[in-house]
Each structure stands twice: as structure tokens, then as C-alpha cells.
Coordinates of C-alpha atoms in Angstrom, one line a residue:
M1255 CA 19.4 105.9 98.7
P1256 CA 22.3 103.9 100.3
R1257 CA 22.5 100.4 99.0
S1258 CA 22.1 97.6 101.4
S1259 CA 24.8 95.1 102.3
T1260 CA 23.0 92.6 100.2
D1261 CA 23.4 94.8 97.2
A1262 CA 27.0 95.3 97.9
D1263 CA 27.7 91.6 98.4
R1264 CA 25.9 90.8 95.1
H1265 CA 27.9 93.5 93.3
N1266 CA 31.1 92.1 94.6
Q1267 CA 30.2 88.7 93.2
A1268 CA 29.0 90.0 89.8
D1269 CA 31.3 91.2 87.0
A1270 CA 28.8 93.7 85.7
A1271 CA 25.9 95.8 87.2
L1272 CA 23.6 98.6 86.3
R1273 CA 23.7 101.6 88.6
V1274 CA 20.5 103.7 88.7
T1275 CA 21.5 107.4 88.6
A1276 CA 17.9 108.6 87.9
A1277 CA 14.9 106.4 88.6
G1278 CA 12.3 107.7 86.1
L1279 CA 8.6 107.8 87.0
L1280 CA 8.0 104.1 87.7
T1281 CA 10.7 101.6 86.7
T1282 CA 10.3 98.1 87.9
V1283 CA 11.7 94.6 87.3
Q1284 CA 9.1 92.5 85.5
D1285 CA 9.0 89.1 83.7
L1286 CA 5.9 87.2 82.5
G1287 CA 4.4 86.9 85.9
R1288 CA 4.0 84.9 89.1
Y1289 CA 1.4 82.1 88.5
G1290 CA -0.3 79.8 91.0
Y1291 CA -0.7 82.0 94.0
G1292 CA -4.0 83.8 93.4
R1293 CA -5.6 81.7 96.2
Y1294 CA -3.2 83.4 98.6
G1295 CA -4.1 86.9 97.4
L1296 CA -1.0 87.4 95.2
P1297 CA -1.6 88.7 91.7
V1298 CA 0.2 87.4 88.6
A1299 CA 1.9 90.8 88.2
G1300 CA 4.5 90.8 85.3
A1301 CA 4.9 93.0 82.3
L1302 CA 1.8 95.0 81.2
D1303 CA 3.0 94.7 77.6
D1304 CA 4.3 91.2 77.3
C1305 CA 4.7 91.7 73.5
A1306 CA 7.4 94.3 74.0
L1307 CA 9.0 92.3 76.8
R1308 CA 9.2 89.2 74.7
W1309 CA 10.8 91.0 71.8
A1310 CA 13.3 92.8 74.1
N1311 CA 14.4 89.5 75.5
L1312 CA 14.8 87.9 72.1
L1313 CA 16.8 90.9 70.8
A1314 CA 19.1 90.5 73.9
G1315 CA 19.5 86.8 73.3
N1316 CA 17.4 85.7 76.3
P1317 CA 14.4 83.4 76.7
A1318 CA 11.2 85.4 76.1
E1319 CA 10.2 85.0 79.7
A1320 CA 13.3 86.5 81.3
A1321 CA 13.0 89.5 83.6
A1322 CA 13.6 93.0 82.2
L1323 CA 13.1 96.6 83.3
E1324 CA 9.6 98.0 82.7
L1325 CA 9.7 101.8 82.1
T1326 CA 6.5 103.9 82.5
F1327 CA 6.1 107.3 80.8
L1328 CA 9.5 108.6 82.0
G1329 CA 12.5 106.4 81.9
P1330 CA 15.6 106.1 84.1
T1331 CA 19.3 106.9 83.6
L1332 CA 21.6 103.9 84.1
A1333 CA 25.3 103.4 84.1
L1334 CA 27.2 100.2 83.5
E1335 CA 29.6 99.3 86.2
G1336 CA 32.0 96.3 86.1
D1337 CA 34.7 95.0 83.8
R1338 CA 33.0 93.7 80.7
P1339 CA 30.6 94.8 78.0
V1340 CA 27.0 93.5 77.8
V1341 CA 24.5 93.3 75.0
A1342 CA 21.1 94.9 75.8
A1343 CA 18.0 95.8 73.9
L1344 CA 15.1 98.2 74.1
A1345 CA 11.5 97.5 72.9
G1346 CA 8.2 99.2 73.3
A1347 CA 7.4 102.9 73.4
D1348 CA 10.2 105.2 72.2
F1349 CA 11.7 106.9 75.3
G1350 CA 14.1 109.0 73.3
A1351 CA 17.0 106.9 74.6
T1352 CA 20.6 108.1 74.3
L1353 CA 23.8 106.1 74.8
N1354 CA 26.6 108.5 75.9
G1355 CA 24.5 111.3 74.4
R1356 CA 23.8 109.7 71.1
P1357 CA 20.3 108.7 69.9
L1358 CA 19.4 105.0 70.4
P1359 CA 16.1 103.8 68.8
P1360 CA 14.1 100.9 70.2
W1361 CA 13.5 97.4 68.7
R1362 CA 17.2 96.6 68.3
G1363 CA 20.2 95.3 70.3
F1364 CA 23.2 97.3 71.3
T1365 CA 26.4 97.0 73.3
L1366 CA 26.8 98.6 76.7
R1367 CA 30.5 99.0 77.8
P1368 CA 31.8 99.8 81.3
G1369 CA 31.3 103.4 82.1
D1370 CA 28.6 103.9 79.4
T1371 CA 25.5 105.9 80.4
L1372 CA 22.1 105.0 79.0
A1373 CA 19.5 107.8 79.5
L1374 CA 15.8 107.3 78.8
G1375 CA 13.5 110.3 78.7
A1376 CA 9.8 110.7 78.3
C1377 CA 7.7 108.8 75.8
K1378 CA 5.1 110.7 73.7
V1379 CA 3.3 107.8 72.1
G1380 CA 2.6 104.6 74.1
A1381 CA 3.2 104.3 77.8
R1382 CA 5.8 101.6 78.5
G1383 CA 9.2 100.4 77.3
Y1384 CA 11.4 97.4 78.2
L1385 CA 15.1 97.1 78.7
A1386 CA 16.6 93.6 78.6
V1387 CA 20.2 92.6 79.1
A1388 CA 21.9 89.5 77.9
G1389 CA 21.7 86.8 80.6
G1390 CA 19.2 88.8 82.6
F1391 CA 19.5 90.2 86.1
D1392 CA 21.2 88.3 88.9
L1393 CA 18.2 88.7 91.2
P1394 CA 16.6 85.9 93.3
P1395 CA 13.2 84.8 92.2
A1396 CA 10.3 85.2 94.7
L1397 CA 7.8 82.4 94.4
G1398 CA 9.1 81.5 91.0
S1399 CA 9.2 85.0 89.5
R1400 CA 11.4 88.1 89.5
S1401 CA 8.3 90.3 88.8
T1402 CA 7.9 93.2 91.2
D1403 CA 4.6 93.2 93.1
L1404 CA 4.3 96.7 94.4
L1405 CA 1.3 96.0 96.6
G1406 CA 2.6 92.7 98.0
G1407 CA 6.1 94.0 98.4
I1408 CA 7.8 91.0 96.8
G1409 CA 10.0 90.4 93.8
G1410 CA 12.4 92.7 92.0
L1411 CA 15.3 94.0 93.9
A1412 CA 17.0 91.7 96.4
G1413 CA 17.5 92.4 100.1
A1414 CA 15.7 95.1 102.1
G1415 CA 13.1 97.1 100.3
Q1416 CA 12.3 94.5 97.6
G1417 CA 9.0 94.7 95.8
R1418 CA 9.4 98.4 95.0
A1419 CA 10.2 100.6 92.1
L1420 CA 13.8 101.5 91.4
G1421 CA 15.3 104.5 93.1
P1422 CA 18.5 106.5 92.7
G1423 CA 21.6 104.7 93.8
D1424 CA 20.1 101.2 93.4
L1425 CA 22.3 98.6 91.9
L1426 CA 21.1 95.8 89.5
P1427 CA 23.7 93.0 89.3
L1428 CA 23.7 91.2 86.0
A1429 CA 24.0 87.5 85.5
P1430 CA 27.6 86.3 85.4
D1431 CA 29.3 86.1 82.0
A1432 CA 28.2 82.9 80.4
G1433 CA 30.3 83.0 77.3
P1434 CA 30.3 84.8 73.9
A1435 CA 27.9 87.7 73.6
P1436 CA 24.8 87.2 71.5
P1437 CA 24.8 88.8 68.0
L1438 CA 23.2 92.2 67.6
R1439 CA 19.8 91.9 66.1
A1440 CA 16.9 94.2 65.1
L1441 CA 13.2 93.8 64.6
P1442 CA 12.3 94.9 61.1
P1443 CA 10.1 98.1 61.1
E1444 CA 7.2 96.3 59.5
R1445 CA 7.1 93.9 62.4
A1446 CA 7.3 96.4 65.2
P1447 CA 4.0 97.3 66.9
R1448 CA 2.7 100.8 66.3
Y1449 CA 1.3 102.7 69.3
G1450 CA -1.3 105.5 69.4
G1451 CA -4.6 105.8 67.7
E1452 CA -7.7 103.8 68.6
L1453 CA -7.3 100.5 70.5
R1454 CA -9.5 97.8 69.1
L1455 CA -9.9 95.0 71.6
R1456 CA -11.5 91.6 71.2
V1457 CA -13.6 90.4 74.1
V1458 CA -15.4 87.2 75.1
L1459 CA -18.7 88.2 76.8
G1460 CA -19.4 86.9 80.3
P1461 CA -19.5 85.5 82.8
Q1462 CA -22.2 87.9 84.1
D1463 CA -23.3 89.5 80.8
D1464 CA -26.8 88.2 81.6
R1465 CA -27.0 90.9 84.3
F1466 CA -26.9 93.7 81.7
T1467 CA -29.8 94.8 79.5
E1468 CA -29.7 94.0 75.8
D1469 CA -29.3 97.6 75.0
A1470 CA -26.2 97.7 77.4
I1471 CA -24.6 94.9 75.4
V1472 CA -25.2 96.7 72.2
T1473 CA -23.9 100.0 73.7
F1474 CA -20.8 98.2 75.0
L1475 CA -19.9 96.8 71.6
S1476 CA -20.7 99.8 69.5
S1477 CA -19.4 102.8 71.6
V1478 CA -16.1 104.5 71.8
Y1479 CA -14.6 104.6 75.3
S1480 CA -11.6 106.6 76.5
V1481 CA -8.9 105.8 79.0
T1482 CA -9.1 108.0 82.1
R1483 CA -6.4 109.3 84.4
E1484 CA -7.4 106.5 86.8
A1485 CA -5.1 104.0 85.2
D1486 CA -2.2 102.1 86.7
R1487 CA -0.8 98.6 86.8
M1488 CA -3.9 97.3 88.5
G1489 CA -6.4 98.4 85.9
V1490 CA -7.8 100.9 83.5
R1491 CA -11.0 102.9 84.1
L1492 CA -12.8 103.9 80.9
E1493 CA -15.1 106.8 80.3
G1494 CA -18.1 106.5 78.0
P1495 CA -21.7 105.5 77.8
A1496 CA -23.0 104.0 81.0
L1497 CA -24.1 100.3 80.9
A1498 CA -27.5 99.6 82.4
F1499 CA -28.2 96.5 84.6
R1500 CA -31.5 94.6 84.3
D1501 CA -32.1 95.0 88.1
G1502 CA -30.9 98.6 88.2
P1503 CA -27.6 99.6 89.9
A1504 CA -28.0 96.8 92.5
G1505 CA -27.3 94.4 89.7
A1506 CA -23.7 95.4 89.7
D1507 CA -23.1 93.5 93.0
I1508 CA -22.2 89.8 93.0
I1509 CA -20.7 87.5 95.6
S1510 CA -17.0 88.0 95.4
E1511 CA -15.2 85.6 93.2
G1512 CA -11.8 85.1 91.5
V1513 CA -11.0 87.5 88.7
A1514 CA -8.7 87.1 85.7
T1515 CA -6.4 89.6 84.0
G1516 CA -8.4 91.3 81.3
A1517 CA -11.7 90.9 83.1
I1518 CA -14.0 93.9 82.5
Q1519 CA -15.8 94.8 85.7
V1520 CA -18.7 97.3 85.7
P1521 CA -19.6 98.9 89.1
A1522 CA -23.0 100.5 89.8
H1523 CA -22.1 103.7 87.9
G1524 CA -22.0 101.7 84.7
R1525 CA -18.5 102.6 83.4
P1526 CA -16.2 99.6 82.6
I1527 CA -12.9 98.9 84.4
V1528 CA -10.4 96.5 82.7
L1529 CA -8.2 94.6 85.1
L1530 CA -4.5 94.4 84.3
A1531 CA -1.6 92.3 85.6
A1532 CA -1.4 93.7 89.1
H1533 CA -5.2 93.4 89.7
Q1534 CA -6.7 92.2 93.0
T1535 CA -7.4 88.5 93.0
T1536 CA -11.1 88.7 93.8
G1537 CA -13.9 91.1 92.9
G1538 CA -17.6 91.7 93.7
Y1539 CA -18.7 93.5 90.6
A1540 CA -20.5 92.0 87.6
K1541 CA -18.2 91.3 84.6
I1542 CA -19.6 92.0 81.1
G1543 CA -16.7 90.3 79.4
G1544 CA -12.9 89.8 79.3
V1545 CA -10.2 91.1 76.9
I1546 CA -8.6 88.1 75.1
G1547 CA -5.0 87.2 76.0
A1548 CA -3.7 88.1 72.5
D1549 CA -4.9 91.8 72.9
L1550 CA -4.0 92.5 76.5
W1551 CA -0.6 94.0 75.6
R1552 CA -2.3 96.8 73.8
L1553 CA -3.8 98.1 77.1
G1554 CA -0.2 98.1 78.5
Q1555 CA 0.5 100.9 76.1
A1556 CA -2.7 102.9 76.7
R1557 CA -2.4 106.5 77.7
P1558 CA -5.0 108.7 79.3
G1559 CA -7.3 110.0 76.5
D1560 CA -6.7 107.0 74.2
R1561 CA -9.9 105.7 72.5
V1562 CA -11.0 102.1 72.9
R1563 CA -13.5 99.9 71.0
F1564 CA -14.6 96.4 71.8
R1565 CA -15.6 93.5 69.5
A1566 CA -17.1 90.3 70.7
V1567 CA -15.5 87.0 69.6
A1568 CA -16.2 83.3 70.5
V1569 CA -14.0 81.4 72.9
A1570 CA -12.6 79.3 70.1
E1571 CA -11.5 82.4 68.2
A1572 CA -9.8 83.8 71.3
Q1573 CA -7.9 80.6 71.9
E1574 CA -6.7 80.4 68.3
A1575 CA -5.7 84.1 68.4
L1576 CA -3.6 83.4 71.5
R1577 CA -1.9 80.5 69.9
A1578 CA -1.1 82.6 66.8
Y1579 CA 0.1 85.5 68.9
R1580 CA 2.6 83.4 71.0
S1581 CA 3.9 81.6 68.0
G1582 CA 4.8 84.9 66.3
F1583 CA 7.8 85.5 68.7
D1584 CA 10.5 83.8 66.6
L1585 CA 14.2 84.5 66.3
A1586 CA 13.8 84.0 62.5
A1587 CA 11.9 87.3 62.4
L1588 CA 15.0 89.3 63.6
V1589 CA 17.7 90.6 61.3
S1590 CA 21.4 90.6 62.2
L1591 CA 23.3 93.8 62.6
P1592 CA 27.0 94.3 62.2
E1593 CA 28.7 95.4 65.4
A1594 CA 29.6 98.9 64.1
A1595 CA 26.7 99.5 61.7
P1596 CA 24.6 102.6 62.3
P1597 CA 20.9 102.2 62.7
P1598 CA 18.9 102.5 59.5
D1599 CA 17.2 105.8 58.6
D1600 CA 13.8 104.2 59.0
A1601 CA 14.5 102.8 62.5
V1602 CA 11.3 102.8 64.5
G1603 CA 10.7 105.8 66.6
A1604 CA 14.1 107.5 66.4
P1605 CA 16.4 109.2 64.0
A1606 CA 19.4 107.4 62.6
A1607 CA 22.4 107.2 65.0
A1608 CA 25.9 105.8 65.0
A1609 CA 26.4 102.3 66.4
P1610 CA 26.0 102.2 70.2
G1611 CA 29.3 102.2 72.0
D1612 CA 31.2 104.2 69.4
Q1613 CA 33.0 107.3 70.6
P1614 CA 30.8 110.4 70.1
A1615 CA 31.7 112.7 67.2
P1616 CA 33.7 115.7 68.3
D1617 CA 31.5 118.6 69.4
P1618 CA 32.0 121.4 66.9
R1619 CA 32.1 123.9 69.8
E1620 CA 35.5 122.4 70.7
R1621 CA 36.9 124.5 67.7
L1622 CA 35.6 127.6 69.3
F1623 CA 36.2 127.3 73.0
P1624 CA 39.0 126.2 75.3
P1625 CA 38.7 122.5 76.4
R1626 CA 37.2 123.4 79.8
L1627 CA 34.4 125.2 78.2
G1628 CA 33.9 123.4 74.9
P1629 CA 32.5 119.9 75.4
A1630 CA 29.3 119.6 77.3
P1631 CA 30.2 118.7 80.9
A1632 CA 29.1 115.4 82.3
P1633 CA 26.1 115.4 84.6
S1634 CA 28.5 114.9 87.5
A1635 CA 30.7 117.8 86.6
A1636 CA 31.0 120.9 88.8
P1637 CA 28.3 123.6 88.2
W1638 CA 29.2 126.5 86.0
S1639 CA 30.5 129.4 88.1
P1640 CA 29.9 133.1 87.2
A1641 CA 33.6 133.2 86.2
D1642 CA 33.1 130.3 83.8
V1643 CA 30.1 132.0 82.2
Q1644 CA 31.9 135.3 81.9
A1645 CA 34.9 133.5 80.2
L1646 CA 32.4 131.9 77.8
L1647 CA 30.9 135.3 77.0
D1648 CA 34.3 136.9 76.5
R1649 CA 35.2 134.2 74.0
V1650 CA 31.9 134.7 72.1
A1651 CA 32.6 138.4 71.9
A1652 CA 36.2 137.8 70.7
L1653 CA 35.0 135.6 67.9
G1654 CA 32.6 138.3 66.8
L1655 CA 29.6 136.0 66.9
T1656 CA 26.2 137.7 66.4
E1657 CA 24.2 134.8 67.7
F1658 CA 25.1 131.9 70.0
S1659 CA 23.1 129.2 71.9
I1660 CA 24.3 126.7 74.5
D1661 CA 22.2 124.0 76.2
V1662 CA 24.3 121.7 78.4
P1663 CA 23.9 120.4 82.0
G1664 CA 24.0 123.3 84.3
L1665 CA 23.9 126.1 81.6
R1666 CA 21.3 127.1 79.0
F1667 CA 20.9 130.4 77.2
H1668 CA 20.6 132.1 73.9
L1669 CA 22.6 135.3 73.0
R1670 CA 21.9 137.6 70.1
R1671 CA 23.6 140.8 69.1
E1672 CA 21.7 143.5 67.3
G1673 CA 23.5 146.6 66.1
G1674 CA 26.6 145.8 68.2
H1675 CA 24.5 145.4 71.4
A1676 CA 24.1 142.0 73.1
S1677 CA 20.7 141.0 74.3
A1678 CA 20.7 139.1 77.6
P1679 CA 20.1 135.3 77.7
A1680 CA 16.6 134.3 77.0
T1681 CA 16.8 131.3 79.4
A1682 CA 19.7 130.6 81.8
A1683 CA 20.7 128.2 84.5
P1684 CA 22.1 128.5 87.0
A1685 CA 21.0 132.0 88.0
A1686 CA 24.4 133.4 87.9
D1687 CA 25.0 137.2 87.8
L1688 CA 25.8 137.3 84.1
A1689 CA 27.9 140.4 83.3
D1690 CA 27.3 142.2 80.0
P1691 CA 29.6 140.8 77.3
P1692 CA 32.3 143.2 76.0
G1693 CA 31.4 145.4 73.1
G1694 CA 27.9 146.4 74.1
E1695 CA 25.5 147.4 76.7
A1696 CA 22.6 145.2 77.5
P1697 CA 19.2 147.0 77.0
P1698 CA 17.0 147.4 80.0
H1699 CA 14.4 144.7 80.8
P1700 CA 11.1 145.1 82.8
D1701 CA 11.7 144.3 86.4
G1702 CA 15.3 143.2 85.5
A1703 CA 13.9 139.9 84.2
D1704 CA 14.0 138.0 80.9
E1705 CA 11.0 135.8 80.1
F1706 CA 11.2 132.0 79.9
T1707 CA 8.6 129.2 80.0
I1708 CA 8.2 126.2 82.3
T1709 CA 6.7 123.3 80.6
A1710 CA 5.2 120.0 81.8
P1711 CA 7.9 117.3 82.2
F1712 CA 5.3 114.5 81.6
I1713 CA 1.6 114.1 81.1
G1714 CA -0.8 114.3 84.0
I1715 CA -3.2 116.5 85.9
F1716 CA -2.0 120.0 86.7
Y1717 CA -2.9 121.5 90.1
R1718 CA -2.2 125.1 91.3
T1719 CA -2.9 124.2 94.9
A1720 CA -1.4 121.7 97.3
R1721 CA -4.8 120.9 98.8
Q1722 CA -8.4 121.4 97.7
G1723 CA -9.7 124.7 98.9
E1724 CA -6.3 126.2 99.6
P1725 CA -5.0 129.3 97.7
P1726 CA -2.7 128.8 94.7
L1727 CA 0.9 128.0 95.4
V1728 CA 1.9 131.0 93.3
A1729 CA 0.2 133.9 91.5
P1730 CA 1.4 136.4 88.8
G1731 CA 3.7 138.9 90.4
D1732 CA 5.1 136.5 93.0
T1733 CA 8.8 136.0 93.3
V1734 CA 9.9 132.5 93.8
A1735 CA 13.1 130.6 94.9
A1736 CA 14.7 128.0 92.6
D1737 CA 13.2 125.0 94.4
Q1738 CA 9.9 126.6 95.4
P1739 CA 6.9 124.6 94.1
L1740 CA 4.9 126.5 91.5
G1741 CA 2.3 123.8 91.0
L1742 CA 1.8 120.0 91.1
I1743 CA 1.4 117.4 88.4
E1744 CA -0.4 114.2 89.4
V1745 CA 0.6 111.1 87.5
M1746 CA -0.7 107.7 88.4
K1747 CA -1.8 108.9 91.9
T1748 CA 1.7 110.4 92.6
F1749 CA 2.2 114.1 92.9
H1750 CA 5.3 115.8 91.4
E1751 CA 6.4 119.4 92.1
V1752 CA 7.0 121.8 89.3
T1753 CA 9.8 124.3 90.1
A1754 CA 11.5 127.2 88.3
G1755 CA 15.0 125.8 88.8
Q1756 CA 16.3 129.3 89.5
P1757 CA 15.1 132.5 91.3
A1758 CA 12.4 134.0 89.2
R1759 CA 9.2 136.2 89.1
V1760 CA 5.9 134.6 88.0
L1761 CA 4.6 136.5 85.0
A1762 CA 1.7 134.3 83.9
V1763 CA 0.0 131.0 84.7
L1764 CA -0.8 129.2 81.4
A1765 CA -2.6 126.0 82.5
E1766 CA -5.9 125.6 84.2
D1767 CA -6.2 124.2 87.7
G1768 CA -7.3 120.5 87.7
A1769 CA -6.9 120.2 83.9
P1770 CA -5.0 117.5 82.0
V1771 CA -1.6 118.6 80.6
E1772 CA 0.5 117.0 77.9
Y1773 CA 4.3 116.5 77.9
G1774 CA 5.9 119.8 76.9
Q1775 CA 2.8 121.9 77.4
P1776 CA 3.6 125.4 78.7
L1777 CA 2.6 125.9 82.4
F1778 CA 4.1 129.2 83.5
T1779 CA 5.8 132.2 82.0
L1780 CA 8.6 133.4 84.4
G1781 CA 11.1 136.1 84.4
L1782 CA 14.7 135.8 85.6
R1783 CA 15.3 137.7 88.9
T1784 CA 18.4 139.8 89.2
E1785 CA 19.5 140.5 92.8
G1786 CA 20.0 144.0 94.0

């Protein structure tokens, strides 16, 4: 996506900026929200998990209400441009972040230096993470907030196309250097929220709880509900026992009135819907209650399938809980980190890693291969050619290795020698015509193919067809091109194609049409195609 002249002008004025090289599933700029405009139809918006947003900002040396990046399920890849380092911090779900290829756990500050690449993958527990940078983003506020309102199309990125999720090529200018960098801090593991498991949410009943039967109130407060796939920034639909109205299904309808974040609407079908930050400003369904402000952040980390229970509390208890919750965000809770200290072994959600910004340890493969083949090439490097692959195999043979694996951008395979004969790679990319390595003859393979598995890149609903009633996109026995869709995964009402990444033959379909799939779940068994 070409950047606008406004983006370019702001970058020229800024001395540091984040370049989006991969956008992730849904990455937006969010702060604590845009208040006072509900009467004009504008939602508050803002971070769905304000707890993680506040901690990310405090770790980066910002006010708790500053704007940060909200990541959803699958994070972006970002590169720092400019002429100065910046302090940043990650909080919320663990997205398997790496800085220049080295693991980077959440709930701590780190230093980004010009040219550094921060890559965020998929989270397996929780749903959202937050990236804050010291000083914040140099983006103009819209009606007092930098929060991205996706439906209203305001906030977030400056210039044309604002009010949208980040896309590849976007540039996020950082606030000008305001002096010494803040110290690096971490949130102690015992203070960091834990995600997953059952969500226990406190609610205040009303304002239309009198429209429900007494049995419905008891059912609501004693049942376990589950988060459905119909969940986004506007709200979360729950599956569970239906709630009955005193006047039957017609009792669900009321004269439209203003609704608040956390309100629990119940349509005529009787299943609750909890409204979140980007909810509509009015609603015409009866509300059995509202989730209290101190617990709303928990829903921001809810994933489809998570279990939910409700407990009723009085208004006074809800108010006291909110005061206690907001007073808990205190710099005194953070611990200081030395600039070059490695993360502790018990760092939340990630293995220990060297201090961000340090030079990566030498790749041991550099002792085995020539420099052009040893270190993993950068994502922008030229693709591996058949000659490069052959040179690699020649080197493996010369060293007498009986087993060898490589998994770098543009090339992935496993080689094993048995009795002096080399088996062909189990998985490989690109689909180069790999010659047999010296010293052996590759055994034959059915259909000239080696099996490999395509897995789900994120959670969602798997579909074998492009439209209901149409035949499957592929079936066992079909041959497919590298970029040909094998199936679709629907995530938050957006469809994503699943491809082989290389010419292949479909051997088996492992997931059911219309069924939920988890991150990493096998979808297809394929075989490598050999031409001719």
C-alpha cells in the first residue's frame, strides 16, 4: 500500500517511525477511548483490554491513557526507521514476539534500535496484546482521542484512509525525542494477569431485569456460557441456556435507548450478548444486566470457546471495585531492569532471552557452511535458487552428515541418510527441482511426491467451499498450484485463504467443513509435485 503524502511529510518531520512490513490479523491504534460523542452515534472505542494497555504504557514510560497498538490473534511485523533508539513495551497475550529473531516476552520494556525488526506471531492463550512506545505515536487526535473507530472511519492513522486497521507499508511516526529515555522496567510475574480458563464476571442486574422470569435470573447467574465465533470489537455473543421473558419472546423488544459498554442485551432467542468498546450507541433489546467496569478487560482477552460465569453484585460494590482496579496501576509495582540484563527464566509467557537490542549469537551453522548459505537470510533476501539448494546439499554430503534440517525464510526441509542413501526432503520451499545429493540414490516415492501437512495459521472456522452449496475447492487426488486456495478460514467475519505455498497434490483433507479449528491444527496432507 503506497503511503500518502501526509505520511511522508510526517515521517520527514519525525526522527523515528515504525514501518509495517506485515499487518497481522487486526492491528489498530487504540487509547482509552473517545468520550462524550455517543449522542452523535460515535462509540467510545478504545482498547478492549484497558488493563494490558495501561501496563504497556507504564512500562514504556507513558501516561496510562496514551495510544498504543492493539494486536488481535495474529500480530504484525514492524521495523524501526529513523536515527535514534526508542523504548517500547509489550503487554497482554503472548504473541511469541521476537526482536531480530530473538524471543521477547511480554510485560517488560525493551529497546528498539534503528533497523531492528519486531515480529509478532499468533497468540495461543488470550486474544489481544498491546505495544506501547515511549512518547507515543505522533498521530493527530480525532475528537480528543487517537483510538481507531473502524465503523466510523476516524482516528488512528493520519491522512487518507484513517479509521482503519494497519496495512503493509503503513508508517507510524513516533513522537519527537523529548529527552532521556525512560528506564527499562518489568511487571513482576505475580502481578501479570493470567489468561485462559473460565471467566468470572461480576454484573449489576438491570435496567430491564424485570422483563425476565425469576427462573431466567437464576439461570443467568448459575449457568456456564461459552464465547461463540460471533465476537469482535463490538460485542461477544454467548452460547448457553436461553433466558425466558415474562411476556414471551416479545418481551425482548424495548424502545431504543442509549447503551453502555458492558451492557448485556438479550434478543428474543434468549442468548446474551455483551457489548464491548466499539458497540453501537443505542439498542432496542432488553438488558438483563451489565458487566462492571473493573471486569470488562477480561472480555477483551476472551477467545471463542472460553467459558463465562456471571455473579451479581450491588452498585456500591461495583463502584468500589472500579476504584480499587484503577488505583492498582502504579509505577511502584514495576521493577527496574539493567539495560543489558537477560529476561528472567520465569518471564511471563516466553522463554528466557538475551536483552533486546543485543547482537544475536552466531548461528552454529556458520561453522558448517559458506557465509552465503550459513546464516538465515533476511526476509527481504533473494529466494533460494536450485543452484543454492544444490550447493547446500553438496556441502552436507561433503561433511558426511547423516541427518540435517533447515528452516529459514524461503527454504525448509529435513534430510536423513539411511545406509548411505539420502531420503528426499520431508517438506521444502520453494518447489525447486532438488537434485539427489552425492553419495546416494533417492528411493522412489509414490506419485513422485513427499508428504507434508498444512496447518491452520490461526483459530477460526474452516470451510472447504467458497460459497454454500458449491463443490469443495479441492479434493484428494487434485493437483494444485502454489497460490491456489485449498480452503478458507473465517476469523472475525473475515475470510483467509489457505494455500500450499508450492505445487502439490492433495492426499487427504483432515478438517471438517464448517468446523472450528485451532492454531496449528492439521488441515491437509499434501505431496510435493515433481515436474515431468
